[in-house]
Structure formats: C-alpha cells, structure tokens
C-alpha cells in the first residue's frame, strides 16, 4: 500500500493536519512558530496552486518519500539537518485522501520556495510541475531523488543551509487531512 508522509511537531494537536492558514485561526501559537519556516518564502504561501483552486497556504503538503530517507542522505553526505527533521512522521495511506481535492507537485524546478536567498529566482514554479492527483496511479518514492542529492551537495559546499524537501515530490491537499488512528515514528 502506498503512503504519504508528514512531519509532526511534538505538540501536535487533534486528529487532523491543518493547512497553515487554518492553523492561524485554530492554533495561533502554533501558526506563529510554523510561519517562521517561510521567512524569505512568504510569497509561496499566497501562490495559487494549479488545478486546485486554492492558494498554497490553504493546502496540507504531504511528501511522497519517507523523510527518514532524507535524514539518512544528509548523514551520509555530511549535510546538517534542522530540528524540523527531528520531528515525528505520520504515515498516511493514500486511501485517506482519495475523496479530497489534491495535486501532485513534482518539484522539478528551482523557484522562491527552494531558493529564498537567491536574487533572480522565479517567484512561481512552472505549471507543468503540477498534475491532478490520481490515487490509482500514485507512486510512493523509495529513493531520494538525484536532484535532491545534488542540491544537498551544492548547499553543503556553499556553506548554506539546505531546505528539507527541495526536489522531492509532494501531494498538496486542499483542506485538512484526517490522521486519527495513524501511528507516528520519531526521526531524529
């Protein structure tokens, strides 16, 4: 059975993953903390997601790769990891989101989301990086994408921190995602 993954903070509350914008009204203290991850990338939160009819801040981002593999790659390459990659991971069966509006974000292009510190980077990704989500054709990633590994090495060699999921496929879900009854595993 294929899965999707999401990192959860130790103080995770409730049985649903909430989009950033909804987190602001339900748990303002958590929203303020999570918003710090977007410094330099604030425009991403307002980006209208192709095929979905909502902005990025109204989606839950689910990785198509178990973040444990990202952590292993960083250790192997000598790339530091942030406290974000020390959170617990919830493993979400694809069946949990089949009735929800979602898109696959292939994350093949650099843009503000992956290069917040670089002048001249596009403010938006190409529309071709997004396709409607189809649970029947969804494939979970089993290996860290080569583009992500190259990115990690570039960031390490430049002495610049690497973001966690650059060039890693995601499924963006409009609205909340029910995670009741699902186990979480600790990463770091």
XYZ file of C-alpha atoms in Angstrom:
188
model
C 0.000 0.000 0.000
C 1.485 3.385 -0.957
C 1.849 6.074 1.680
C 2.272 9.806 2.016
C 4.223 11.411 4.859
C 4.003 14.480 7.050
C 6.266 15.759 9.824
C 4.502 16.486 13.131
C 5.815 18.620 15.964
C 5.871 17.203 19.493
C 2.991 19.488 20.429
C 0.762 18.319 17.554
C -2.889 18.806 18.494
C -6.006 16.981 17.362
C -6.607 14.370 14.697
C -6.194 16.497 11.584
C -3.318 18.034 9.698
C -4.243 21.662 9.102
C -3.157 23.975 6.303
C -1.032 26.883 7.510
C -3.825 29.420 7.001
C -6.313 27.353 9.025
C -3.719 26.821 11.732
C -3.768 30.613 12.204
C -7.383 30.560 13.379
C -7.377 27.268 15.316
C -3.964 27.404 16.990
C -2.417 30.876 16.608
C 0.594 29.990 18.767
C 1.478 27.047 16.526
C 0.849 29.126 13.413
C 3.319 31.773 14.573
C 6.004 29.130 15.084
C 5.325 27.322 11.790
C 5.244 30.594 9.858
C 8.935 31.111 10.704
C 9.774 28.291 8.266
C 8.540 30.558 5.475
C 10.838 33.535 6.099
C 12.108 34.637 2.700
C 9.429 32.499 1.039
C 6.291 34.349 2.150
C 5.101 34.701 -1.454
C 4.842 30.905 -1.684
C 2.022 30.891 0.873
C -0.015 33.109 -1.489
C 0.807 31.122 -4.656
C -2.377 29.853 -6.426
C -1.919 26.084 -6.803
C -2.668 24.934 -10.376
C -5.631 22.549 -10.768
C -6.685 23.091 -7.146
C -8.371 26.487 -6.895
C -6.740 27.411 -3.567
C -3.506 29.067 -2.516
C -0.519 27.175 -1.121
C -1.295 28.292 2.443
C -4.662 26.508 2.203
C -3.085 23.120 1.469
C -1.500 20.365 3.508
C 1.814 19.297 1.974
C 2.389 15.541 2.066
C 5.727 14.093 0.961
C 5.834 11.130 -1.391
C 9.063 9.967 0.289
C 9.589 8.840 3.853
C 11.583 11.686 5.477
C 13.769 9.071 7.195
C 15.427 8.586 3.804
C 16.176 12.317 3.627
C 17.767 12.195 7.047
C 19.888 9.186 6.027
C 21.073 11.039 2.895
C 22.091 14.090 4.925
C 24.035 11.970 7.373
C 25.768 10.109 4.543
C 26.709 13.376 2.775
C 27.652 15.297 5.901
C 24.863 17.843 5.470
C 23.472 19.352 8.672
C 19.764 18.956 9.338
C 17.438 21.270 11.161
C 15.233 20.476 14.110
C 12.417 20.054 11.569
C 13.915 16.720 10.551
C 13.851 15.625 14.201
C 10.047 15.641 14.340
C 7.871 12.559 14.217
C 6.468 11.293 10.935
C 2.900 10.227 10.327
C 2.493 7.596 7.603
C -0.738 8.293 5.723
C -2.279 5.605 3.496
C -3.241 7.093 0.137
C -6.820 5.965 0.772
C -7.123 8.709 3.420
C -7.132 11.444 0.769
C -8.880 9.836 -2.208
C -12.054 11.885 -1.751
C -10.219 15.211 -1.395
C -9.070 17.739 -3.967
C -5.323 17.277 -4.407
C -2.489 17.748 -6.878
C 0.895 16.146 -7.335
C 3.678 18.704 -7.111
C 6.730 17.198 -8.817
C 9.131 19.872 -7.561
C 11.430 19.746 -10.579
C 12.244 23.465 -10.776
C 14.004 25.979 -8.593
C 11.842 28.920 -7.583
C 11.329 31.092 -4.494
C 10.255 28.034 -2.473
C 13.601 26.296 -2.956
C 15.903 29.330 -3.245
C 14.601 32.022 -0.881
C 18.030 33.630 -0.566
C 18.824 33.927 -4.282
C 18.090 37.050 -6.336
C 16.603 36.472 -9.776
C 14.960 33.160 -8.981
C 11.395 32.889 -10.359
C 8.611 33.739 -7.907
C 6.487 30.815 -9.138
C 7.141 27.313 -10.454
C 6.068 26.250 -13.926
C 2.513 24.933 -14.179
C 3.984 21.705 -15.596
C 5.262 20.822 -12.091
C 1.620 20.209 -11.058
C -0.772 17.468 -12.160
C -4.135 16.402 -10.760
C -3.754 13.707 -8.116
C -4.911 10.224 -9.145
C -4.751 7.644 -6.334
C -4.757 4.808 -8.888
C -1.501 5.976 -10.475
C 0.216 7.482 -7.421
C 3.646 6.023 -6.739
C 5.460 6.468 -3.472
C 9.137 7.349 -3.876
C 11.525 4.754 -2.488
C 14.788 6.619 -3.080
C 15.946 10.175 -2.554
C 15.787 11.915 -5.961
C 19.155 12.596 -7.572
C 18.199 16.276 -7.933
C 17.747 16.492 -4.154
C 21.129 14.870 -3.529
C 22.785 17.332 -5.933
C 21.026 20.192 -4.140
C 22.286 18.967 -0.755
C 25.866 18.843 -2.034
C 25.588 22.329 -3.561
C 24.266 23.765 -0.317
C 26.883 21.948 1.771
C 29.742 23.091 -0.456
C 28.444 26.685 -0.418
C 28.066 26.612 3.381
C 24.366 27.450 3.051
C 21.650 25.567 4.976
C 19.624 23.155 2.863
C 15.846 23.158 2.988
C 14.261 19.818 3.787
C 12.257 18.763 0.735
C 13.659 20.530 -2.342
C 13.077 18.382 -5.461
C 11.018 15.824 -3.509
C 7.569 15.048 -4.933
C 4.609 16.098 -2.801
C 0.865 15.811 -2.876
C -0.837 19.078 -1.941
C -4.271 18.525 -0.398
C -6.846 21.314 -0.241
C -8.089 21.465 3.338
C -7.444 19.227 6.316
C -6.179 15.632 6.364
C -7.565 13.188 8.924
C -4.764 11.295 10.669
C -6.779 9.760 13.521
C -5.520 6.331 14.494
C -2.324 6.604 12.463
C 0.985 5.882 14.143
C 3.839 8.349 14.211
C 7.506 7.410 14.251
C 10.351 9.555 15.561
C 13.003 10.640 13.063
C 15.941 12.053 14.960
